Amino acid sequence: MVKKNKRPSSSTGSPNSSKKRRTSKDYVEPQGVQAIPLNYEDMPLDHKRKFFVNHDMGSQNKYIEMLCWIRHMGFQGGTVFEDVPNLNYVEGKGYPLVEVEVLCDDHSVKFLISKKNLYVVAWIARNKNFQFDQCGFLIRGFSLLSGWYGNYTSKAWEYVGPKPMRKALKSLIKDNGIDSCIEACEVFFVHLSEAARFYPIQALVSSTLTPIVGSFISPTYSDELDVLEGENGETITDNNDVFTLVKAAGPIDLKARVKTPDVVEHLLKNYSNLSKCWYVYALSGKKVFRMSQSDVSYFHMKTRKSLRCTLAVLCGVNLNKILKEWKKLAGRFPNFNREDYELMSRRVRELQEEEKVFVN
């Protein structure tokens, strides 16, 4: 991925027991921070949403409805996913944050989420307001948590479901110190931020896939079913093909404690580069397919169809950026000439005129 966000899609870290436990003195009033000043009171009512989490996560439909709402509000402001802006990206439209209030029994915590990258930047609990350092905003009346840079520090987020959400919410209500609050917040980074950002891929994994692709791509290329050679001549078997994962029947059981498979973690972390590979392949008229043998093995891509189906739900791709990159690289590929590049450019212009947006 081009420029990584501070908080990764999956944690690779673990609790750092050697660090000194932080106390209330680590909360400081933000002064002189180079960030966008905001008044919390200015947030419009339509930027706020309540979500009741109970033993079935407030019902699966309500949870998914909330994720879709977060994504929708992000698109209104022009959402950027891993530095790949959607084609309808508009900078600076409206109030930059949305609020999700999570309620459980008699407890309530409010999370403020950035519309630009859908990450939690602040929370309100126990009538106290806190915002994370490096979030890009300076919210009036919010205490700044300094010295924390948004990297996952524990595995509290590891399991998905209502039980960790309820436990984390109650932990935020109690005053157990900053480390405890951060660990609890990480649960909501996953259940709100990461889940909303990657909901299309979640939907792809959880339901039978009928690929939706741009009109510039033929329904099926004849060579899409050709088996790709992996690293050291390895051939991906049907059982190990990522396609068997993405076409699996759903829905996901949100009551279960589901640990994300490694292959899905890899896809989430690398889907930006994978999408570029596919779009260049499609726009070049199947003349250029840039996937190394090691990537074929790493991502379990048996065929090009496996890649297309996996990427069919991507939120968008910056086609102008692809054109700029390939104007420099096209000369390195003997079967991709200037005429091919001009055809590729025309296809991009047609898509822009149609205001095509590649969504799930």
Tab-separated table of C-alpha atoms in Angstrom:
chain	number	residue	atom	x	y	z
A	1	MET	CA	0.000	0.000	0.000
A	2	VAL	CA	1.145	3.447	-0.742
A	3	LYS	CA	1.061	5.377	2.500
A	4	LYS	CA	-0.113	3.350	5.448
A	5	ASN	CA	-2.618	4.712	7.902
A	6	LYS	CA	-1.551	4.844	11.509
A	7	ARG	CA	-3.892	2.065	12.552
A	8	PRO	CA	-3.445	-1.123	10.496
A	9	SER	CA	-6.296	-3.342	9.363
A	10	SER	CA	-5.069	-6.096	11.652
A	11	SER	CA	-2.760	-5.995	14.605
A	12	THR	CA	0.748	-7.334	14.455
A	13	GLY	CA	1.689	-6.079	17.879
A	14	SER	CA	1.212	-7.308	21.401
A	15	PRO	CA	0.911	-5.716	24.797
A	16	ASN	CA	4.100	-3.959	25.759
A	17	SER	CA	4.547	-4.937	29.358
A	18	SER	CA	7.828	-3.033	29.618
A	19	LYS	CA	6.120	0.318	29.259
A	20	LYS	CA	5.345	2.300	32.349
A	21	ARG	CA	1.641	2.306	33.083
A	22	ARG	CA	0.224	5.671	32.167
A	23	THR	CA	-1.872	7.720	34.556
A	24	SER	CA	-4.065	10.787	34.400
A	25	LYS	CA	-1.017	13.021	34.060
A	26	ASP	CA	-0.688	11.739	30.490
A	27	TYR	CA	-3.902	13.566	29.640
A	28	VAL	CA	-3.014	17.109	28.632
A	29	GLU	CA	-5.042	19.948	27.244
A	30	PRO	CA	-4.078	20.329	23.562
A	31	GLN	CA	-2.197	23.566	23.083
A	32	GLY	CA	-0.318	24.693	20.022
A	33	VAL	CA	-1.219	21.536	18.064
A	34	GLN	CA	-1.055	21.991	14.301
A	35	ALA	CA	-4.465	20.572	13.488
A	36	ILE	CA	-7.905	21.587	12.225
A	37	PRO	CA	-9.826	23.356	15.034
A	38	LEU	CA	-13.343	22.026	15.605
A	39	ASN	CA	-16.297	22.730	17.876
A	40	TYR	CA	-18.070	19.539	18.899
A	41	GLU	CA	-21.294	21.527	19.285
A	42	ASP	CA	-21.233	22.340	15.552
A	43	MET	CA	-21.753	18.714	14.520
A	44	PRO	CA	-25.076	18.414	12.599
A	45	LEU	CA	-27.727	16.076	13.966
A	46	ASP	CA	-27.661	13.939	10.810
A	47	HIS	CA	-24.002	13.177	11.599
A	48	LYS	CA	-25.006	11.319	14.780
A	49	ARG	CA	-26.242	7.767	15.205
A	50	LYS	CA	-27.077	5.488	18.140
A	51	PHE	CA	-26.332	1.783	18.238
A	52	PHE	CA	-27.627	-0.557	20.944
A	53	VAL	CA	-25.382	-3.573	21.471
A	54	ASN	CA	-26.957	-6.513	23.271
A	55	HIS	CA	-26.265	-10.234	23.300
A	56	ASP	CA	-26.829	-10.536	19.538
A	57	MET	CA	-24.944	-7.311	18.734
A	58	GLY	CA	-28.157	-5.353	18.448
A	59	SER	CA	-29.199	-7.743	15.671
A	60	GLN	CA	-27.008	-8.444	12.689
A	61	ASN	CA	-29.063	-6.245	10.371
A	62	LYS	CA	-28.787	-3.222	12.666
A	63	TYR	CA	-25.039	-3.643	12.941
A	64	ILE	CA	-24.564	-3.895	9.185
A	65	GLU	CA	-26.925	-0.949	8.725
A	66	MET	CA	-24.680	1.101	11.002
A	67	LEU	CA	-21.550	0.106	9.058
A	68	CYS	CA	-23.218	1.137	5.816
A	69	TRP	CA	-24.222	4.462	7.382
A	70	ILE	CA	-20.625	5.148	8.465
A	71	ARG	CA	-19.394	4.382	4.943
A	72	HIS	CA	-22.132	6.522	3.406
A	73	MET	CA	-21.245	9.493	5.589
A	74	GLY	CA	-17.611	9.002	4.661
A	75	PHE	CA	-18.380	9.047	0.960
A	76	GLN	CA	-20.232	12.330	1.419
A	77	GLY	CA	-16.974	13.877	2.545
A	78	GLY	CA	-14.837	12.040	0.028
A	79	THR	CA	-13.466	8.909	1.635
A	80	VAL	CA	-9.868	7.809	1.095
A	81	PHE	CA	-9.054	4.143	1.691
A	82	GLU	CA	-5.322	3.436	1.968
A	83	ASP	CA	-4.631	6.579	-0.072
A	84	VAL	CA	-6.817	5.338	-2.943
A	85	PRO	CA	-9.542	7.987	-3.288
A	86	ASN	CA	-12.934	7.073	-4.644
A	87	LEU	CA	-13.755	8.627	-8.022
A	88	ASN	CA	-16.315	10.903	-6.362
A	89	TYR	CA	-13.750	12.225	-3.885
A	90	VAL	CA	-14.576	15.768	-2.768
A	91	GLU	CA	-12.247	17.511	-0.343
A	92	GLY	CA	-13.610	19.336	2.685
A	93	LYS	CA	-17.352	18.826	2.296
A	94	GLY	CA	-19.347	19.391	5.485
A	95	TYR	CA	-18.441	18.668	9.098
A	96	PRO	CA	-15.455	16.261	9.034
A	97	LEU	CA	-16.576	13.930	11.843
A	98	VAL	CA	-19.533	11.668	12.564
A	99	GLU	CA	-20.628	10.336	15.935
A	100	VAL	CA	-21.657	6.808	16.859
A	101	GLU	CA	-23.102	6.441	20.352
A	102	VAL	CA	-22.827	2.847	21.559
A	103	LEU	CA	-25.261	1.888	24.325
A	104	CYS	CA	-25.324	-1.237	26.478
A	105	ASP	CA	-27.623	-1.621	29.487
A	106	ASP	CA	-27.320	1.731	31.265
A	107	HIS	CA	-23.898	2.542	29.801
A	108	SER	CA	-23.111	4.828	26.881
A	109	VAL	CA	-19.917	5.848	25.066
A	110	LYS	CA	-19.738	8.185	22.083
A	111	PHE	CA	-17.096	7.723	19.386
A	112	LEU	CA	-16.151	10.444	16.907
A	113	ILE	CA	-15.086	9.044	13.539
A	114	SER	CA	-13.241	10.867	10.764
A	115	LYS	CA	-15.188	10.977	7.497
A	116	LYS	CA	-11.943	10.986	5.525
A	117	ASN	CA	-10.543	7.645	6.667
A	118	LEU	CA	-13.322	6.283	8.929
A	119	TYR	CA	-11.072	5.995	11.984
A	120	VAL	CA	-12.045	6.725	15.577
A	121	VAL	CA	-10.355	9.993	16.558
A	122	ALA	CA	-12.046	10.746	19.907
A	123	TRP	CA	-14.439	9.373	22.486
A	124	ILE	CA	-16.728	10.643	25.231
A	125	ALA	CA	-17.199	8.604	28.416
A	126	ARG	CA	-17.919	9.364	32.059
A	127	ASN	CA	-18.723	12.958	31.031
A	128	LYS	CA	-15.089	13.315	29.939
A	129	ASN	CA	-13.899	14.010	26.414
A	130	PHE	CA	-10.679	12.577	24.967
A	131	GLN	CA	-9.078	12.803	21.538
A	132	PHE	CA	-6.126	10.885	20.143
A	133	ASP	CA	-2.847	12.500	19.251
A	134	GLN	CA	-1.970	12.659	15.536
A	135	CYS	CA	-5.662	12.592	14.538
A	136	GLY	CA	-5.459	15.845	12.578
A	137	PHE	CA	-8.100	17.698	14.585
A	138	LEU	CA	-8.155	19.976	17.607
A	139	ILE	CA	-11.575	19.536	19.192
A	140	ARG	CA	-12.454	22.246	21.677
A	141	GLY	CA	-13.013	20.920	25.200
A	142	PHE	CA	-11.344	17.549	24.495
A	143	SER	CA	-8.255	16.429	26.396
A	144	LEU	CA	-5.419	15.184	24.232
A	145	LEU	CA	-3.952	11.740	24.761
A	146	SER	CA	-0.323	12.463	23.912
A	147	GLY	CA	2.392	9.960	23.176
A	148	TRP	CA	0.072	7.419	21.551
A	149	TYR	CA	0.309	7.102	17.765
A	150	GLY	CA	-2.586	4.873	16.882
A	151	ASN	CA	-0.755	1.548	16.626
A	152	TYR	CA	-2.577	-1.439	18.044
A	153	THR	CA	-0.894	-2.363	21.305
A	154	SER	CA	-2.896	-5.380	22.410
A	155	LYS	CA	-4.962	-8.251	21.081
A	156	ALA	CA	-8.147	-7.054	22.704
A	157	TRP	CA	-9.586	-6.556	19.209
A	158	GLU	CA	-8.847	-10.115	18.086
A	159	TYR	CA	-12.341	-11.554	18.365
A	160	VAL	CA	-15.399	-10.092	16.694
A	161	GLY	CA	-18.797	-10.126	18.353
A	162	PRO	CA	-21.047	-8.590	21.005
A	163	LYS	CA	-19.192	-9.963	24.040
A	164	PRO	CA	-15.925	-8.022	23.500
A	165	MET	CA	-17.938	-4.910	22.581
A	166	ARG	CA	-19.939	-5.028	25.789
A	167	LYS	CA	-16.831	-5.713	27.863
A	168	ALA	CA	-14.923	-2.861	26.203
A	169	LEU	CA	-17.776	-0.403	26.667
A	170	LYS	CA	-17.971	-1.152	30.389
A	171	SER	CA	-14.197	-0.789	30.642
A	172	LEU	CA	-14.391	2.701	29.139
A	173	ILE	CA	-17.026	3.643	31.701
A	174	LYS	CA	-14.750	2.605	34.558
A	175	ASP	CA	-11.706	4.691	35.410
A	176	ASN	CA	-9.044	1.980	35.149
A	177	GLY	CA	-6.269	4.077	33.639
A	178	ILE	CA	-5.269	5.068	30.139
A	179	ASP	CA	-3.868	1.695	29.065
A	180	SER	CA	-7.185	0.040	29.863
A	181	CYS	CA	-9.065	2.715	27.899
A	182	ILE	CA	-6.817	2.307	24.861
A	183	GLU	CA	-7.254	-1.454	24.928
A	184	ALA	CA	-11.020	-1.002	25.073
A	185	CYS	CA	-10.951	1.558	22.254
A	186	GLU	CA	-9.096	-0.890	20.033
A	187	VAL	CA	-12.157	-3.132	20.151
A	188	PHE	CA	-14.215	-0.309	18.661
A	189	PHE	CA	-11.538	0.559	16.095
A	190	VAL	CA	-12.230	-2.896	14.695
A	191	HIS	CA	-15.995	-3.049	15.190
A	192	LEU	CA	-16.620	0.485	13.883
A	193	SER	CA	-13.664	1.759	11.866
A	194	GLU	CA	-12.148	-1.339	10.307
A	195	ALA	CA	-15.487	-3.090	9.864
A	196	ALA	CA	-16.954	-0.078	8.040
A	197	ARG	CA	-13.865	0.435	5.892
A	198	PHE	CA	-13.742	-3.183	4.788
A	199	TYR	CA	-17.426	-4.046	4.892
A	200	PRO	CA	-17.520	-4.737	1.121
A	201	ILE	CA	-14.858	-7.404	1.559
A	202	GLN	CA	-16.720	-8.778	4.570
A	203	ALA	CA	-19.827	-9.003	2.411
A	204	LEU	CA	-17.793	-10.735	-0.270
A	205	VAL	CA	-16.565	-13.347	2.178
A	206	SER	CA	-19.948	-13.883	3.792
A	207	SER	CA	-22.188	-14.302	0.778
A	208	THR	CA	-22.170	-15.910	-2.625
A	209	LEU	CA	-20.421	-13.577	-5.046
A	210	THR	CA	-21.893	-12.341	-8.278
A	211	PRO	CA	-19.089	-10.086	-9.516
A	212	ILE	CA	-20.041	-6.542	-10.443
A	213	VAL	CA	-17.419	-5.083	-12.743
A	214	GLY	CA	-17.024	-1.959	-14.848
A	215	SER	CA	-18.592	-1.848	-18.311
A	216	PHE	CA	-15.130	-1.601	-19.893
A	217	ILE	CA	-14.325	-5.167	-18.861
A	218	SER	CA	-15.546	-8.090	-20.954
A	219	PRO	CA	-17.813	-10.461	-19.005
A	220	THR	CA	-15.056	-13.090	-18.944
A	221	TYR	CA	-11.624	-13.104	-20.520
A	222	SER	CA	-10.746	-16.402	-22.150
A	223	ASP	CA	-7.506	-16.597	-20.191
A	224	GLU	CA	-9.077	-15.835	-16.810
A	225	LEU	CA	-9.208	-19.552	-16.056
A	226	ASP	CA	-5.560	-20.203	-16.954
A	227	VAL	CA	-3.757	-21.508	-13.887
A	228	LEU	CA	-1.086	-19.107	-12.626
A	229	GLU	CA	2.339	-20.413	-11.683
A	230	GLY	CA	3.299	-19.731	-8.108
A	231	GLU	CA	6.642	-19.455	-6.411
A	232	ASN	CA	9.053	-22.323	-7.207
A	233	GLY	CA	6.592	-23.677	-9.763
A	234	GLU	CA	3.874	-24.125	-7.140
A	235	THR	CA	0.313	-24.636	-8.374
A	236	ILE	CA	-2.519	-23.451	-6.152
A	237	THR	CA	-5.051	-26.230	-5.581
A	238	ASP	CA	-8.804	-25.767	-5.618
A	239	ASN	CA	-8.955	-26.191	-1.858
A	240	ASN	CA	-6.360	-23.461	-1.291
A	241	ASP	CA	-7.664	-21.061	-3.947
A	242	VAL	CA	-8.837	-17.775	-2.424
A	243	PHE	CA	-11.841	-18.060	-4.747
A	244	THR	CA	-13.190	-20.866	-2.545
A	245	LEU	CA	-13.150	-18.373	0.311
A	246	VAL	CA	-14.778	-15.429	-1.443
A	247	LYS	CA	-17.610	-17.501	-2.896
A	248	ALA	CA	-18.412	-19.132	0.445
A	249	ALA	CA	-22.015	-19.054	1.610
A	250	GLY	CA	-22.978	-16.709	4.455
A	251	PRO	CA	-24.106	-14.921	6.425
A	252	ILE	CA	-21.400	-14.392	9.027
A	253	ASP	CA	-22.460	-15.464	12.499
A	254	LEU	CA	-21.909	-12.266	14.464
A	255	LYS	CA	-22.586	-14.115	17.722
A	256	ALA	CA	-19.508	-16.267	17.254
A	257	ARG	CA	-15.978	-15.392	18.289
A	258	VAL	CA	-14.463	-15.454	14.822
A	259	LYS	CA	-10.739	-15.043	14.344
A	260	THR	CA	-9.947	-13.528	10.942
A	261	PRO	CA	-8.097	-16.015	8.686
A	262	ASP	CA	-4.568	-15.050	7.721
A	263	VAL	CA	-5.420	-14.920	4.032
A	264	VAL	CA	-8.144	-12.328	4.640
A	265	GLU	CA	-5.728	-10.286	6.741
A	266	HIS	CA	-3.240	-10.305	3.862
A	267	LEU	CA	-5.923	-9.237	1.396
A	268	LEU	CA	-7.061	-6.370	3.586
A	269	LYS	CA	-3.529	-5.091	3.997
A	270	ASN	CA	-2.660	-5.359	0.307
A	271	TYR	CA	-5.888	-4.816	-1.607
A	272	SER	CA	-4.709	-1.437	-2.901
A	273	ASN	CA	-1.819	-3.001	-4.826
A	274	LEU	CA	-3.948	-5.960	-5.903
A	275	SER	CA	-6.602	-3.632	-7.294
A	276	LYS	CA	-3.970	-1.790	-9.334
A	277	CYS	CA	-2.834	-5.114	-10.762
A	278	TRP	CA	-6.357	-5.984	-11.886
A	279	TYR	CA	-7.318	-2.573	-13.251
A	280	VAL	CA	-4.121	-2.329	-15.297
A	281	TYR	CA	-4.845	-5.800	-16.647
A	282	ALA	CA	-8.382	-4.808	-17.608
A	283	LEU	CA	-7.571	-1.355	-18.973
A	284	SER	CA	-4.643	-2.666	-21.020
A	285	GLY	CA	-6.894	-5.147	-22.785
A	286	LYS	CA	-5.442	-8.141	-20.872
A	287	LYS	CA	-1.946	-7.381	-22.192
A	288	VAL	CA	-0.291	-6.603	-18.857
A	289	PHE	CA	-0.749	-8.672	-15.710
A	290	ARG	CA	1.705	-7.630	-13.010
A	291	MET	CA	1.537	-10.266	-10.330
A	292	SER	CA	4.726	-11.951	-9.242
A	293	GLN	CA	4.944	-15.682	-8.673
A	294	SER	CA	5.548	-15.050	-4.994
A	295	ASP	CA	2.319	-13.011	-4.802
A	296	VAL	CA	0.412	-15.809	-6.546
A	297	SER	CA	1.499	-18.133	-3.744
A	298	TYR	CA	1.144	-15.553	-0.983
A	299	PHE	CA	-2.437	-14.604	-1.877
A	300	HIS	CA	-3.516	-18.083	-3.029
A	301	MET	CA	-4.589	-16.769	-6.452
A	302	LYS	CA	-5.057	-19.829	-8.644
A	303	THR	CA	-6.361	-17.892	-11.656
A	304	ARG	CA	-7.054	-14.326	-12.781
A	305	LYS	CA	-10.702	-15.067	-12.082
A	306	SER	CA	-9.754	-15.558	-8.434
A	307	LEU	CA	-8.326	-12.046	-8.345
A	308	ARG	CA	-11.280	-10.487	-10.188
A	309	CYS	CA	-13.828	-12.041	-7.858
A	310	THR	CA	-11.843	-11.061	-4.793
A	311	LEU	CA	-11.553	-7.445	-5.905
A	312	ALA	CA	-15.080	-7.096	-7.267
A	313	VAL	CA	-16.204	-5.286	-4.147
A	314	LEU	CA	-13.444	-2.699	-3.922
A	315	CYS	CA	-14.707	0.764	-3.090
A	316	GLY	CA	-12.747	2.539	-5.825
A	317	VAL	CA	-9.425	3.180	-7.467
A	318	ASN	CA	-7.618	6.311	-8.630
A	319	LEU	CA	-7.480	5.743	-12.387
A	320	ASN	CA	-5.604	8.989	-13.037
A	321	LYS	CA	-2.835	7.781	-10.758
A	322	ILE	CA	-2.661	4.497	-12.651
A	323	LEU	CA	-2.329	6.370	-15.945
A	324	LYS	CA	0.549	8.470	-14.630
A	325	GLU	CA	2.347	5.405	-13.328
A	326	TRP	CA	1.908	3.438	-16.530
A	327	LYS	CA	2.939	6.279	-18.779
A	328	LYS	CA	6.364	5.812	-17.186
A	329	LEU	CA	6.316	2.019	-17.062
A	330	ALA	CA	4.665	1.104	-20.362
A	331	GLY	CA	7.978	1.038	-22.241
A	332	ARG	CA	9.180	-1.853	-20.100
A	333	PHE	CA	6.545	-4.193	-21.525
A	334	PRO	CA	7.098	-5.204	-25.170
A	335	ASN	CA	3.445	-6.138	-25.705
A	336	PHE	CA	2.158	-2.790	-24.403
A	337	ASN	CA	2.761	0.104	-26.811
A	338	ARG	CA	1.713	3.739	-27.165
A	339	GLU	CA	-1.508	2.810	-28.965
A	340	ASP	CA	-2.458	0.571	-26.068
A	341	TYR	CA	-1.768	3.400	-23.648
A	342	GLU	CA	-3.941	5.805	-25.666
A	343	LEU	CA	-6.761	3.254	-25.653
A	344	MET	CA	-6.321	2.885	-21.910
A	345	SER	CA	-6.520	6.670	-21.521
A	346	ARG	CA	-9.709	6.866	-23.585
A	347	ARG	CA	-11.339	4.217	-21.425
A	348	VAL	CA	-10.465	6.171	-18.307
A	349	ARG	CA	-11.906	9.389	-19.774
A	350	GLU	CA	-15.110	7.555	-20.703
A	351	LEU	CA	-15.457	6.285	-17.152
A	352	GLN	CA	-14.892	9.759	-15.756
A	353	GLU	CA	-17.493	11.250	-18.091
A	354	GLU	CA	-19.965	8.600	-16.976
A	355	GLU	CA	-18.957	9.353	-13.366
A	356	LYS	CA	-18.453	5.639	-12.899
A	357	VAL	CA	-17.737	4.596	-9.333
A	358	PHE	CA	-16.661	1.025	-8.700
A	359	VAL	CA	-18.484	-0.026	-5.580
A	360	ASN	CA	-19.884	-3.256	-4.274
